[in-house]
Coordinates of C-alpha atoms in Angstrom, one line a residue:
Chain A
M1 CA -32.0 -6.8 -52.6
I2 CA -31.0 -3.3 -53.8
P3 CA -28.0 -1.4 -52.6
G4 CA -29.1 1.1 -50.0
S5 CA -32.2 -0.8 -49.0
P6 CA -33.0 -1.3 -45.3
E7 CA -32.1 -5.0 -45.6
R8 CA -28.7 -4.2 -46.9
S9 CA -27.9 -1.7 -44.2
Q10 CA -29.0 -4.3 -41.7
M11 CA -26.6 -6.8 -43.3
M12 CA -23.8 -4.3 -43.2
Q13 CA -24.4 -3.9 -39.5
A14 CA -24.4 -7.6 -38.9
A15 CA -21.2 -8.0 -40.9
K16 CA -19.5 -5.3 -38.8
G17 CA -18.7 -8.1 -36.3
R18 CA -18.6 -8.1 -32.6
S19 CA -15.6 -7.6 -30.4
L20 CA -14.6 -10.1 -27.9
W21 CA -15.9 -7.9 -25.1
D22 CA -19.3 -7.4 -26.9
D23 CA -19.5 -11.1 -27.1
A24 CA -18.6 -11.6 -23.5
R25 CA -21.2 -9.0 -22.4
R26 CA -23.9 -10.8 -24.4
R27 CA -23.1 -14.1 -22.9
L28 CA -22.9 -12.7 -19.4
L29 CA -26.3 -11.0 -19.7
R30 CA -27.8 -14.2 -20.9
N31 CA -26.6 -16.0 -17.8
R32 CA -29.5 -15.7 -15.4
A33 CA -27.6 -16.6 -12.3
A34 CA -24.9 -14.0 -13.1
V35 CA -27.5 -11.3 -13.7
A36 CA -29.3 -12.1 -10.5
G37 CA -25.9 -12.0 -8.7
M38 CA -25.2 -8.5 -10.1
I39 CA -28.6 -7.2 -9.1
V40 CA -28.3 -8.6 -5.6
L41 CA -24.8 -7.3 -5.3
G42 CA -25.9 -3.8 -6.5
V43 CA -28.6 -3.8 -3.7
L44 CA -26.1 -4.9 -1.1
V45 CA -23.6 -2.2 -2.1
V46 CA -26.4 0.5 -1.9
L47 CA -27.5 -0.9 1.5
A48 CA -23.9 -0.8 2.8
L49 CA -23.4 2.7 1.6
V50 CA -26.6 4.4 2.8
G51 CA -28.1 1.7 5.2
P52 CA -26.3 2.8 8.4
S53 CA -27.7 6.4 8.1
L54 CA -31.3 5.3 7.3
T55 CA -32.1 3.4 10.5
G56 CA -32.1 6.5 12.7
V57 CA -29.6 5.1 15.2
A58 CA -25.8 4.9 15.2
Y59 CA -24.3 1.4 15.0
D60 CA -22.5 1.8 18.4
V61 CA -25.3 3.4 20.5
I62 CA -25.7 1.3 23.6
R63 CA -29.2 1.1 25.2
K64 CA -29.6 -0.7 28.5
D65 CA -33.3 -1.1 28.1
D66 CA -33.0 -2.8 24.6
V67 CA -30.7 -5.6 25.5
W68 CA -31.5 -8.8 23.6
L69 CA -34.8 -7.4 22.2
A70 CA -36.2 -9.8 19.7
P71 CA -37.0 -8.7 16.1
L72 CA -39.8 -6.1 15.7
Q73 CA -39.6 -5.1 19.3
G74 CA -38.7 -1.6 20.6
G75 CA -38.2 -0.3 17.0
H76 CA -35.5 -2.8 16.2
L77 CA -36.5 -4.4 12.9
I78 CA -34.3 -7.5 13.3
G79 CA -33.6 -7.2 17.0
A80 CA -30.9 -5.9 19.3
D81 CA -27.7 -7.4 20.6
S82 CA -26.3 -8.1 24.1
L83 CA -25.6 -4.3 24.6
G84 CA -28.9 -3.2 23.2
R85 CA -27.4 -2.0 19.9
D86 CA -29.6 -2.1 16.8
L87 CA -28.7 -5.2 14.8
L88 CA -29.9 -3.8 11.5
T89 CA -27.6 -0.8 11.7
R90 CA -24.7 -3.0 12.8
L91 CA -25.5 -5.4 9.9
F92 CA -25.4 -2.6 7.3
M93 CA -22.2 -1.3 8.9
G94 CA -20.7 -4.8 9.0
L95 CA -21.6 -5.3 5.3
R96 CA -19.9 -2.0 4.5
V97 CA -16.7 -3.0 6.4
S98 CA -16.6 -6.5 4.9
L99 CA -17.1 -5.2 1.3
A100 CA -14.5 -2.5 1.8
I101 CA -12.0 -5.0 3.1
G102 CA -12.9 -7.3 0.2
V103 CA -12.3 -4.6 -2.4
V104 CA -9.2 -3.1 -0.9
A105 CA -7.4 -6.3 -0.1
T106 CA -8.2 -7.7 -3.6
A107 CA -6.9 -4.5 -5.2
V108 CA -3.6 -4.9 -3.2
S109 CA -3.3 -8.6 -4.3
L110 CA -4.2 -7.6 -7.9
V111 CA -1.4 -5.0 -8.2
I112 CA 1.3 -7.2 -6.6
G113 CA 0.1 -10.4 -8.3
V114 CA -0.2 -9.1 -11.8
A115 CA 3.2 -7.3 -11.7
W116 CA 4.9 -10.3 -10.1
G117 CA 3.4 -12.9 -12.4
A118 CA 3.8 -10.9 -15.6
V119 CA 7.5 -10.1 -15.0
A120 CA 8.3 -13.6 -13.9
G121 CA 6.5 -15.2 -16.8
Y122 CA 7.8 -12.8 -19.5
F123 CA 11.4 -12.5 -18.4
G124 CA 11.7 -16.2 -17.6
G125 CA 15.0 -17.9 -16.8
R126 CA 16.6 -17.5 -13.5
L127 CA 14.5 -14.5 -12.5
D128 CA 11.3 -16.5 -13.1
E129 CA 12.7 -19.3 -11.0
T130 CA 13.7 -17.1 -8.1
M131 CA 10.4 -15.2 -8.1
M132 CA 8.3 -18.3 -8.2
R133 CA 10.3 -20.0 -5.6
I134 CA 9.5 -17.1 -3.3
V135 CA 5.9 -17.6 -4.0
D136 CA 6.2 -21.3 -3.2
V137 CA 7.8 -20.6 0.1
L138 CA 5.2 -18.0 1.1
Y139 CA 2.6 -20.5 0.1
A140 CA 3.9 -23.1 2.4
L141 CA 3.8 -20.8 5.5
P142 CA 0.4 -21.1 7.2
F143 CA -1.8 -18.0 6.8
I144 CA -2.5 -17.7 10.5
F145 CA 1.3 -17.6 11.1
F146 CA 1.6 -14.3 9.0
V147 CA -1.4 -12.8 10.8
I148 CA -0.2 -13.5 14.3
L149 CA 3.3 -12.2 13.5
L150 CA 1.9 -9.1 12.0
M151 CA -0.4 -8.6 14.9
V152 CA 2.1 -9.0 17.6
T153 CA 4.5 -6.8 15.7
F154 CA 2.2 -3.9 14.9
G155 CA -0.8 -4.4 17.2
S156 CA -4.1 -5.2 15.7
N157 CA -5.7 -2.6 13.5
I158 CA -7.8 -2.6 10.3
V159 CA -5.1 -1.6 7.9
L160 CA -3.1 -4.6 9.0
I161 CA -5.9 -6.9 8.1
F162 CA -5.8 -5.6 4.6
V163 CA -2.1 -6.1 4.4
A164 CA -2.2 -9.6 5.9
I165 CA -5.0 -10.8 3.6
G166 CA -3.6 -9.1 0.5
A167 CA -0.1 -10.5 1.3
V168 CA -1.6 -14.0 1.0
E169 CA -4.0 -13.6 -1.8
W170 CA -1.5 -12.2 -4.3
L171 CA 0.2 -15.6 -4.5
T172 CA -2.5 -17.3 -6.4
M173 CA -2.9 -14.3 -8.7
A174 CA 0.8 -14.3 -9.4
R175 CA 0.6 -18.0 -10.4
I176 CA -2.4 -17.5 -12.7
V177 CA -0.9 -14.4 -14.4
R178 CA 2.5 -16.2 -14.9
A179 CA 0.9 -19.2 -16.5
Q180 CA -1.2 -16.9 -18.8
T181 CA 1.9 -14.8 -19.7
L182 CA 3.9 -17.9 -20.6
S183 CA 1.2 -18.8 -23.2
L184 CA 0.8 -15.2 -24.4
K185 CA 4.5 -14.9 -25.0
Q186 CA 4.3 -17.3 -27.8
N187 CA 2.0 -15.1 -29.9
E188 CA 3.0 -13.3 -33.1
F189 CA 2.1 -9.9 -31.8
I190 CA 4.7 -10.1 -29.1
E191 CA 7.3 -11.1 -31.7
A192 CA 6.1 -8.1 -33.8
A193 CA 6.6 -5.8 -30.8
Q194 CA 10.1 -7.2 -30.3
A195 CA 10.9 -6.7 -33.9
A196 CA 9.7 -3.1 -33.6
G197 CA 12.3 -2.6 -31.0
L198 CA 10.2 -2.2 -27.9
S199 CA 11.9 -2.6 -24.6
R200 CA 11.1 -5.7 -22.6
L201 CA 9.4 -3.7 -19.8
A202 CA 7.3 -1.9 -22.4
I203 CA 6.2 -5.2 -23.9
V204 CA 5.1 -6.4 -20.5
T205 CA 3.2 -3.2 -19.6
R206 CA 1.7 -2.5 -23.0
H207 CA 1.1 -5.9 -24.6
I208 CA 1.2 -8.6 -21.9
V209 CA -0.8 -6.9 -19.1
P210 CA -3.7 -5.7 -21.2
N211 CA -4.2 -9.1 -22.6
L212 CA -4.3 -10.7 -19.2
L213 CA -7.5 -8.8 -18.5
G214 CA -9.9 -11.8 -19.0
P215 CA -8.6 -14.3 -16.5
V216 CA -7.7 -11.6 -14.1
V217 CA -11.2 -10.1 -14.1
V218 CA -12.6 -13.6 -13.4
Y219 CA -10.1 -14.2 -10.6
V220 CA -10.8 -10.8 -9.0
T221 CA -14.5 -11.5 -8.7
L222 CA -13.7 -14.8 -7.0
T223 CA -11.0 -13.3 -4.8
I224 CA -13.3 -10.7 -3.2
P225 CA -15.5 -13.3 -1.5
T226 CA -12.4 -15.2 -0.5
V227 CA -11.0 -12.1 1.2
I228 CA -14.4 -11.4 2.9
L229 CA -14.2 -15.0 4.2
A230 CA -10.6 -14.6 5.4
E231 CA -11.5 -11.4 7.3
S232 CA -14.5 -13.1 8.9
F233 CA -12.3 -16.1 9.8
L234 CA -9.9 -13.7 11.5
S235 CA -12.7 -11.9 13.2
F236 CA -14.1 -15.2 14.3
L237 CA -10.9 -15.9 16.1
G238 CA -10.9 -12.4 17.6
L239 CA -8.0 -11.2 15.4
G240 CA -10.1 -9.1 13.0
V241 CA -12.0 -5.9 13.2
Q242 CA -12.1 -4.6 16.8
A243 CA -15.2 -3.6 18.7
P244 CA -17.3 -1.5 18.5
M245 CA -16.7 -1.6 14.7
A246 CA -18.5 -4.5 13.1
S247 CA -17.9 -6.7 10.1
L248 CA -20.0 -9.7 9.0
G249 CA -17.4 -11.9 10.6
T250 CA -17.5 -10.2 14.0
L251 CA -21.3 -10.2 13.9
I252 CA -21.5 -13.9 13.2
A253 CA -18.9 -14.6 15.9
N254 CA -20.8 -12.6 18.5
G255 CA -24.0 -14.2 17.3
A256 CA -22.6 -17.6 17.7
Q257 CA -21.8 -16.8 21.3
D258 CA -25.3 -15.6 22.1
M259 CA -27.2 -17.9 19.9
E260 CA -29.0 -19.8 22.7
L261 CA -30.5 -16.6 24.0
A262 CA -30.9 -14.7 20.8
P263 CA -30.7 -16.8 17.7
W264 CA -31.5 -13.8 15.4
L265 CA -28.1 -12.4 16.2
L266 CA -26.6 -15.4 14.4
I267 CA -29.2 -16.0 11.7
F268 CA -29.4 -12.6 10.1
P269 CA -25.7 -11.9 9.7
S270 CA -25.2 -15.4 8.5
A271 CA -27.9 -15.0 5.9
V272 CA -26.4 -11.7 4.6
M273 CA -22.9 -13.3 4.5
I274 CA -24.2 -16.3 2.4
V275 CA -26.2 -14.0 0.0
T276 CA -23.1 -11.8 -0.5
L277 CA -20.8 -14.8 -1.2
M278 CA -23.3 -16.4 -3.5
A279 CA -23.7 -13.2 -5.5
F280 CA -20.0 -12.9 -6.0
N281 CA -19.6 -16.5 -6.9
F282 CA -22.5 -16.4 -9.5
I283 CA -20.9 -13.3 -11.1
G284 CA -17.5 -14.9 -11.1
D285 CA -18.8 -18.1 -12.7
G286 CA -20.8 -16.1 -15.2
L287 CA -17.8 -14.1 -16.1
R288 CA -15.7 -17.2 -16.5
D289 CA -18.2 -18.7 -18.9
A290 CA -18.5 -15.4 -20.8
L291 CA -14.8 -14.7 -21.2
D292 CA -13.6 -18.2 -21.7
P293 CA -16.3 -20.1 -23.6
K294 CA -14.1 -23.1 -24.4
D295 CA -13.8 -23.8 -20.7
R296 CA -17.5 -24.6 -20.3
Chain B
M1 CA 10.1 -44.2 -10.6
A2 CA 13.2 -44.0 -8.3
S3 CA 14.7 -41.2 -10.3
F4 CA 11.3 -39.4 -10.2
L5 CA 11.2 -39.7 -6.4
L6 CA 14.8 -38.5 -6.1
R7 CA 14.2 -35.5 -8.4
R8 CA 11.1 -34.5 -6.5
L9 CA 12.9 -34.8 -3.2
L10 CA 15.7 -32.6 -4.5
T11 CA 13.3 -29.8 -5.5
A12 CA 11.3 -30.1 -2.3
L13 CA 14.2 -29.9 0.1
P14 CA 15.4 -26.4 -0.9
T15 CA 11.8 -25.2 -0.6
L16 CA 11.5 -26.7 2.8
F17 CA 14.9 -25.2 3.8
L18 CA 13.7 -21.7 2.7
V19 CA 10.4 -22.2 4.6
I20 CA 12.3 -23.0 7.7
T21 CA 14.6 -20.0 7.2
A22 CA 11.8 -17.5 6.5
A23 CA 9.7 -18.8 9.5
F24 CA 12.7 -18.7 11.8
F25 CA 13.6 -15.1 11.2
M26 CA 10.1 -13.9 10.9
M27 CA 9.3 -15.5 14.3
R28 CA 12.3 -14.0 15.9
A29 CA 11.7 -10.5 14.4
A30 CA 8.4 -10.3 16.2
P31 CA 8.5 -8.7 19.6
G32 CA 8.0 -10.6 22.8
S33 CA 9.6 -13.7 24.2
P34 CA 8.5 -17.1 25.4
F35 CA 9.5 -16.2 28.9
D36 CA 7.2 -13.2 29.2
S37 CA 4.7 -14.0 31.8
E38 CA 2.5 -12.3 34.4
R39 CA 5.2 -12.8 37.0
K40 CA 8.2 -10.9 35.9
L41 CA 11.3 -13.1 36.0
S42 CA 14.3 -11.5 37.7
P43 CA 17.1 -10.6 35.2
E44 CA 19.4 -13.3 36.5
I45 CA 16.8 -16.1 36.2
E46 CA 15.8 -14.9 32.7
R47 CA 19.4 -15.0 31.6
A48 CA 19.8 -18.4 33.0
V49 CA 16.7 -19.7 31.2
M50 CA 17.8 -18.1 28.0
A51 CA 21.2 -19.7 28.4
K52 CA 19.6 -23.1 29.0
Y53 CA 17.9 -23.0 25.6
G54 CA 20.9 -21.5 23.9
M55 CA 19.0 -18.2 23.3
D56 CA 21.8 -16.1 24.7
R57 CA 23.8 -16.8 21.5
P58 CA 23.7 -14.5 18.5
L59 CA 20.7 -15.1 16.2
G60 CA 22.8 -16.5 13.4
E61 CA 24.4 -19.1 15.6
Q62 CA 21.0 -20.1 17.0
Y63 CA 19.8 -20.5 13.4
V64 CA 22.7 -22.7 12.5
N65 CA 22.3 -24.8 15.6
Y66 CA 18.5 -25.2 14.9
L67 CA 19.2 -26.3 11.4
K68 CA 21.7 -28.9 12.6
G69 CA 19.1 -30.2 15.0
V70 CA 16.4 -30.4 12.2
V71 CA 18.8 -32.4 10.0
H72 CA 19.2 -34.9 12.7
G73 CA 15.5 -35.1 13.3
D74 CA 15.6 -33.1 16.5
L75 CA 13.2 -30.2 16.7
G76 CA 14.3 -29.3 20.2
P77 CA 12.5 -28.9 23.5
S78 CA 9.2 -27.0 23.9
L79 CA 9.8 -23.7 25.6
K80 CA 6.4 -23.7 27.3
Y81 CA 5.7 -27.3 28.1
K82 CA 8.3 -28.3 30.6
D83 CA 10.3 -31.4 29.9
K84 CA 8.6 -32.2 26.6
T85 CA 10.2 -32.2 23.2
V86 CA 8.4 -30.6 20.3
I87 CA 7.8 -33.9 18.7
E88 CA 6.1 -35.2 21.8
V89 CA 3.9 -32.1 22.0
L90 CA 3.0 -32.4 18.3
A91 CA 2.2 -36.1 18.5
E92 CA -0.2 -35.5 21.4
N93 CA -2.1 -32.8 19.5
F94 CA -2.0 -34.5 16.1
G95 CA -4.3 -37.4 17.2
V96 CA -7.4 -35.3 17.4
S97 CA -6.8 -33.5 14.1
L98 CA -6.0 -36.7 12.4
T99 CA -9.1 -38.4 13.5
L100 CA -11.3 -35.5 12.5
G101 CA -9.6 -34.8 9.2
L102 CA -9.5 -38.4 8.1
S103 CA -13.1 -39.0 9.0
A104 CA -14.1 -35.9 7.1
I105 CA -12.2 -37.0 4.0
I106 CA -13.7 -40.4 4.1
V107 CA -17.2 -39.1 4.5
A108 CA -16.7 -36.5 1.8
L109 CA -15.3 -39.1 -0.6
I110 CA -18.2 -41.5 -0.1
V111 CA -21.0 -38.9 -0.2
G112 CA -19.4 -36.5 -2.7
G113 CA -18.3 -39.4 -4.9
T114 CA -21.7 -41.1 -5.0
L115 CA -23.4 -37.7 -5.7
G116 CA -21.0 -36.9 -8.4
V117 CA -21.4 -40.3 -10.1
F118 CA -25.2 -40.3 -10.1
A119 CA -25.3 -36.6 -11.1
A120 CA -23.2 -37.5 -14.2
L121 CA -25.2 -40.6 -15.1
R122 CA -28.5 -38.8 -14.9
Q123 CA -27.6 -35.4 -16.1
N124 CA -30.3 -32.8 -15.3
G125 CA -32.1 -35.3 -13.2
P126 CA -33.1 -34.6 -9.6
I127 CA -29.9 -35.9 -8.2
D128 CA -27.9 -33.7 -10.5
Y129 CA -29.9 -30.7 -9.3
L130 CA -29.5 -31.7 -5.7
A131 CA -25.7 -32.1 -6.3
S132 CA -25.3 -28.7 -8.0
T133 CA -27.4 -26.9 -5.4
L134 CA -25.3 -28.5 -2.7
A135 CA -22.1 -27.6 -4.5
I136 CA -23.1 -23.9 -4.6
L137 CA -24.1 -23.9 -0.9
G138 CA -21.0 -25.9 0.1
V139 CA -18.8 -23.3 -1.5
C140 CA -20.7 -20.2 -0.2
I141 CA -21.5 -21.2 3.4
P142 CA -18.4 -20.9 5.5
T143 CA -17.7 -23.4 8.3
F144 CA -18.1 -20.7 11.0
V145 CA -21.7 -20.3 9.8
T146 CA -22.6 -24.0 9.4
A147 CA -21.0 -25.0 12.7
P148 CA -23.0 -22.7 15.0
L149 CA -26.2 -23.3 13.1
L150 CA -25.8 -27.0 13.3
V151 CA -25.1 -26.8 17.0
L152 CA -28.1 -24.5 17.5
L153 CA -30.3 -27.0 15.7
F154 CA -29.0 -30.5 16.8
A155 CA -27.5 -29.7 20.2
S156 CA -29.4 -26.8 21.7
R157 CA -32.9 -27.3 20.2
L158 CA -33.3 -31.0 19.4
E159 CA -30.8 -32.1 22.0
L160 CA -29.7 -35.1 20.0
L161 CA -25.9 -34.5 20.1
P162 CA -23.4 -32.9 22.5
N163 CA -22.7 -29.3 21.6
A164 CA -18.9 -29.5 22.1
G165 CA -16.0 -31.4 23.6
W166 CA -13.8 -34.2 22.6
N167 CA -14.8 -36.9 25.2
G168 CA -12.0 -39.2 24.1
G169 CA -13.2 -39.2 20.5
A170 CA -16.7 -40.6 21.2
P171 CA -18.7 -41.0 18.0
E172 CA -21.5 -38.7 19.0
N173 CA -19.0 -36.0 19.7
L174 CA -17.5 -36.5 16.3
I175 CA -20.7 -36.3 14.2
L176 CA -21.1 -32.5 14.1
P177 CA -17.5 -31.4 13.6
V178 CA -16.9 -34.1 10.9
T179 CA -20.1 -33.0 9.1
V180 CA -19.1 -29.3 9.2
L181 CA -15.6 -30.2 7.8
A182 CA -17.0 -32.6 5.2
L183 CA -19.7 -30.4 3.7
P184 CA -17.5 -28.0 1.7
Q185 CA -15.4 -31.0 0.6
I186 CA -18.6 -32.9 -0.5
A187 CA -19.5 -29.9 -2.6
I188 CA -16.1 -29.7 -4.4
I189 CA -15.7 -33.5 -4.8
S190 CA -19.1 -34.1 -6.3
R191 CA -18.4 -31.3 -8.8
L192 CA -15.0 -32.7 -9.7
V193 CA -16.3 -36.3 -10.1
R194 CA -19.3 -35.2 -12.1
A195 CA -17.2 -33.1 -14.5
G196 CA -14.6 -35.9 -14.9
M197 CA -17.3 -38.6 -15.5
I198 CA -19.2 -36.6 -18.1
E199 CA -16.1 -36.2 -20.2
V200 CA -15.2 -39.9 -20.0
L201 CA -18.7 -41.1 -20.6
R202 CA -18.5 -39.5 -24.1
S203 CA -15.3 -41.3 -25.0
N204 CA -15.1 -44.1 -27.5
Y205 CA -13.9 -46.9 -25.2
V206 CA -17.0 -46.4 -23.0
R207 CA -19.1 -46.9 -26.1
T208 CA -17.1 -50.0 -26.9
A209 CA -17.6 -51.3 -23.3
R210 CA -21.4 -50.7 -23.8
A211 CA -21.3 -52.5 -27.1
K212 CA -19.6 -55.5 -25.5
G213 CA -22.7 -55.7 -23.3
L214 CA -21.0 -54.9 -20.0
S215 CA -23.4 -53.9 -17.2
E216 CA -23.7 -50.2 -16.4
F217 CA -22.2 -50.9 -12.9
R218 CA -19.1 -52.5 -14.4
I219 CA -18.7 -49.8 -17.0
V220 CA -18.8 -47.1 -14.3
T221 CA -16.6 -48.8 -11.7
R222 CA -14.0 -50.4 -14.0
H223 CA -13.7 -48.0 -16.9
V224 CA -15.2 -44.6 -16.2
L225 CA -14.2 -43.9 -12.6
R226 CA -10.6 -44.9 -13.2
A227 CA -10.2 -42.3 -15.9
A228 CA -12.4 -39.7 -14.3
V229 CA -10.8 -39.3 -10.9
G230 CA -7.7 -37.5 -12.1
P231 CA -8.7 -34.0 -11.2
L232 CA -10.1 -35.3 -7.9
V233 CA -6.7 -36.9 -6.9
A234 CA -4.9 -33.7 -7.8
Y235 CA -7.3 -31.8 -5.6
L236 CA -7.1 -34.2 -2.7
G237 CA -3.4 -33.7 -2.0
P238 CA -3.5 -30.2 -0.7
A239 CA -7.1 -30.5 0.6
A240 CA -6.1 -33.5 2.8
A241 CA -3.1 -31.6 4.1
G242 CA -5.4 -28.7 5.1
L243 CA -7.9 -31.0 6.8
L244 CA -5.3 -33.1 8.6
T245 CA -3.5 -30.1 10.1
G246 CA -6.6 -29.1 11.8
S247 CA -9.3 -26.5 11.3
L248 CA -9.0 -23.6 13.6
V249 CA -12.7 -22.7 13.4
V250 CA -14.1 -26.1 14.0
E251 CA -11.7 -26.8 16.8
K252 CA -12.6 -23.5 18.5
I253 CA -16.4 -23.9 18.1
F254 CA -16.5 -27.5 19.2
N255 CA -13.8 -27.0 21.8
L256 CA -11.5 -29.7 20.5
P257 CA -7.8 -30.0 21.4
G258 CA -6.4 -30.2 17.9
L259 CA -3.4 -28.8 16.1
G260 CA -5.0 -25.7 14.6
K261 CA -5.9 -24.2 17.9
F262 CA -2.7 -25.4 19.4
F263 CA -0.7 -23.5 16.7
V264 CA -2.4 -20.2 17.5
I265 CA -1.8 -20.6 21.2
S266 CA 1.8 -21.5 20.7
A267 CA 2.4 -18.6 18.3
L268 CA 0.8 -16.2 20.8
Q269 CA 3.0 -17.5 23.6
R270 CA 6.1 -17.4 21.4
D271 CA 6.8 -21.0 21.9
Y272 CA 9.4 -20.7 19.1
T273 CA 10.4 -24.3 18.8
V274 CA 6.8 -25.6 18.8
V275 CA 5.8 -23.1 16.2
M276 CA 8.8 -23.9 14.0
G277 CA 8.0 -27.6 14.4
M278 CA 4.5 -27.1 13.3
V279 CA 5.5 -25.0 10.3
I280 CA 7.9 -27.7 9.2
F281 CA 5.3 -30.4 9.8
F282 CA 2.7 -28.5 7.7
A283 CA 5.1 -27.8 4.8
A284 CA 6.4 -31.4 4.8
L285 CA 2.9 -32.8 4.9
I286 CA 1.8 -30.7 1.9
L287 CA 4.9 -31.8 0.0
V288 CA 4.4 -35.5 0.8
L289 CA 0.7 -35.5 0.0
N290 CA 1.3 -33.8 -3.3
L291 CA 3.9 -36.4 -4.1
L292 CA 1.5 -39.2 -3.2
A293 CA -1.2 -37.6 -5.4
D294 CA 1.2 -37.5 -8.3
L295 CA 2.2 -41.2 -7.8
L296 CA -1.4 -42.2 -7.6
L297 CA -2.2 -40.3 -10.8
A298 CA 0.6 -42.1 -12.6
A299 CA -0.7 -45.4 -11.3
L300 CA -4.2 -44.7 -12.5
D301 CA -3.1 -43.5 -15.9
P302 CA 0.0 -45.4 -17.2
R303 CA 0.2 -43.0 -20.2
M304 CA 1.2 -40.2 -17.8
K305 CA 4.9 -39.8 -17.4
L306 CA 6.3 -39.1 -14.0
S307 CA 8.2 -35.9 -14.6

């Protein structure tokens, strides 16, 4: 082998090494279930964004003549509901609402949970004890208790659903982040930062939080489906998104009421819900395997 | 052991106290009153009713009085169900949730445990694939989807089972709700048992047991399972608490008079004392079941220190 030959330059490239993230991406892309999940999710997101405007009818248009039309009749690809509204349009709209709630409420829980957990874990001592005790107490209160109290206080609207769900989901995030911070704290690079005279807050924001990315990313992909489920659960009980707006949960709830007469109203929304949840779970599992190979 | 129990109790009580405090003031901060009804009460009567339940006192005093009652095991009278104490009301509604929850846990343990054991013994065999498919579906299909679909199939179309109702807890009325509750648990339990078993099956003492010529059945039941159920026991504590306190969705779909539905009704009616009683009951149940899980873990693995 001569210096400068093609083989050598290849070897140099190989020796350059791969970063943790390169490695993770490779492992993720080799995971067939995760890749399938990403493709399916991509399709679902596109449908949620453009779908409602492609069907040629608005999601809340009521047509007396179309009541309970079966799939493929009267121009309704997957049928119409008890008010003659086009199910396909409502399904796209419901998907949009559910995905939006999933993303926004998860973002809320992410911000609160990471800040709370990182501060508690890094500062430790009495502050940690107090902060985690608050988490324990909130954990022990039933979810539905929060929701009903928020509802009777502020009336029911969609922003409140974000708040209620986010207010519950951040608790687990805070616990995960705190545990991770406790183990990160022992690392030499934190000691180095302390020796360099960085303030404690700066260490948290610049050294702890960026290194939490791995577990947090995994947990986020698993929180989104949990949030979608929570919203549907509320909608199922009549506490969620209000008519004529639709979410996957309200569609399933209404479908369950009319299932004897019009089973398609239950079956199609349920199928979309299951596919959405599966896509997120596959991506989440794939990410976990990719980012934390020792956990396999 | 005694000092462990004492220590756990000492950490649990402050949490319980804070839960009561938070719930009390949150509940009272919400608008509305238990005595709002379609018929407006005249101011005098309303005042008299408020006085009867001590609700004319300042909030702080009511709180202290309530705590005093709780310490003495008195959760007060229900504000909506005349002449009944909170404990009586809770006991009436707990029966249904207990029957459903306990049945679901037992079914899930038997089915999920068996699936998990066979999946681990025959890795990548047909049962393993069945178990992992079921695990994914169990996690991804919510109860409010399985419940109506099962009703549609078994009650409306095949007409094999009743579609709803409690009917004094008749077995045919229990089958569908228990199945719906058990399915997600079967998924998780089979996964936990499989993962635990695979790890233990590789250990040296299992090889020793094999070398001694023990039957596979004996090895699994006596040696492997005992070591493999750790994560399962840790999971069962909170999961059992969730199941026993009633599933709102299942109770609503199958029209069952359980705790979950009752909680929502009481909260919407502002039956303060009943809601508080339920919050305390839920929190205490979680604490107790977690404690039981820890004791069970220690009994299974003597190396584990109770701390």
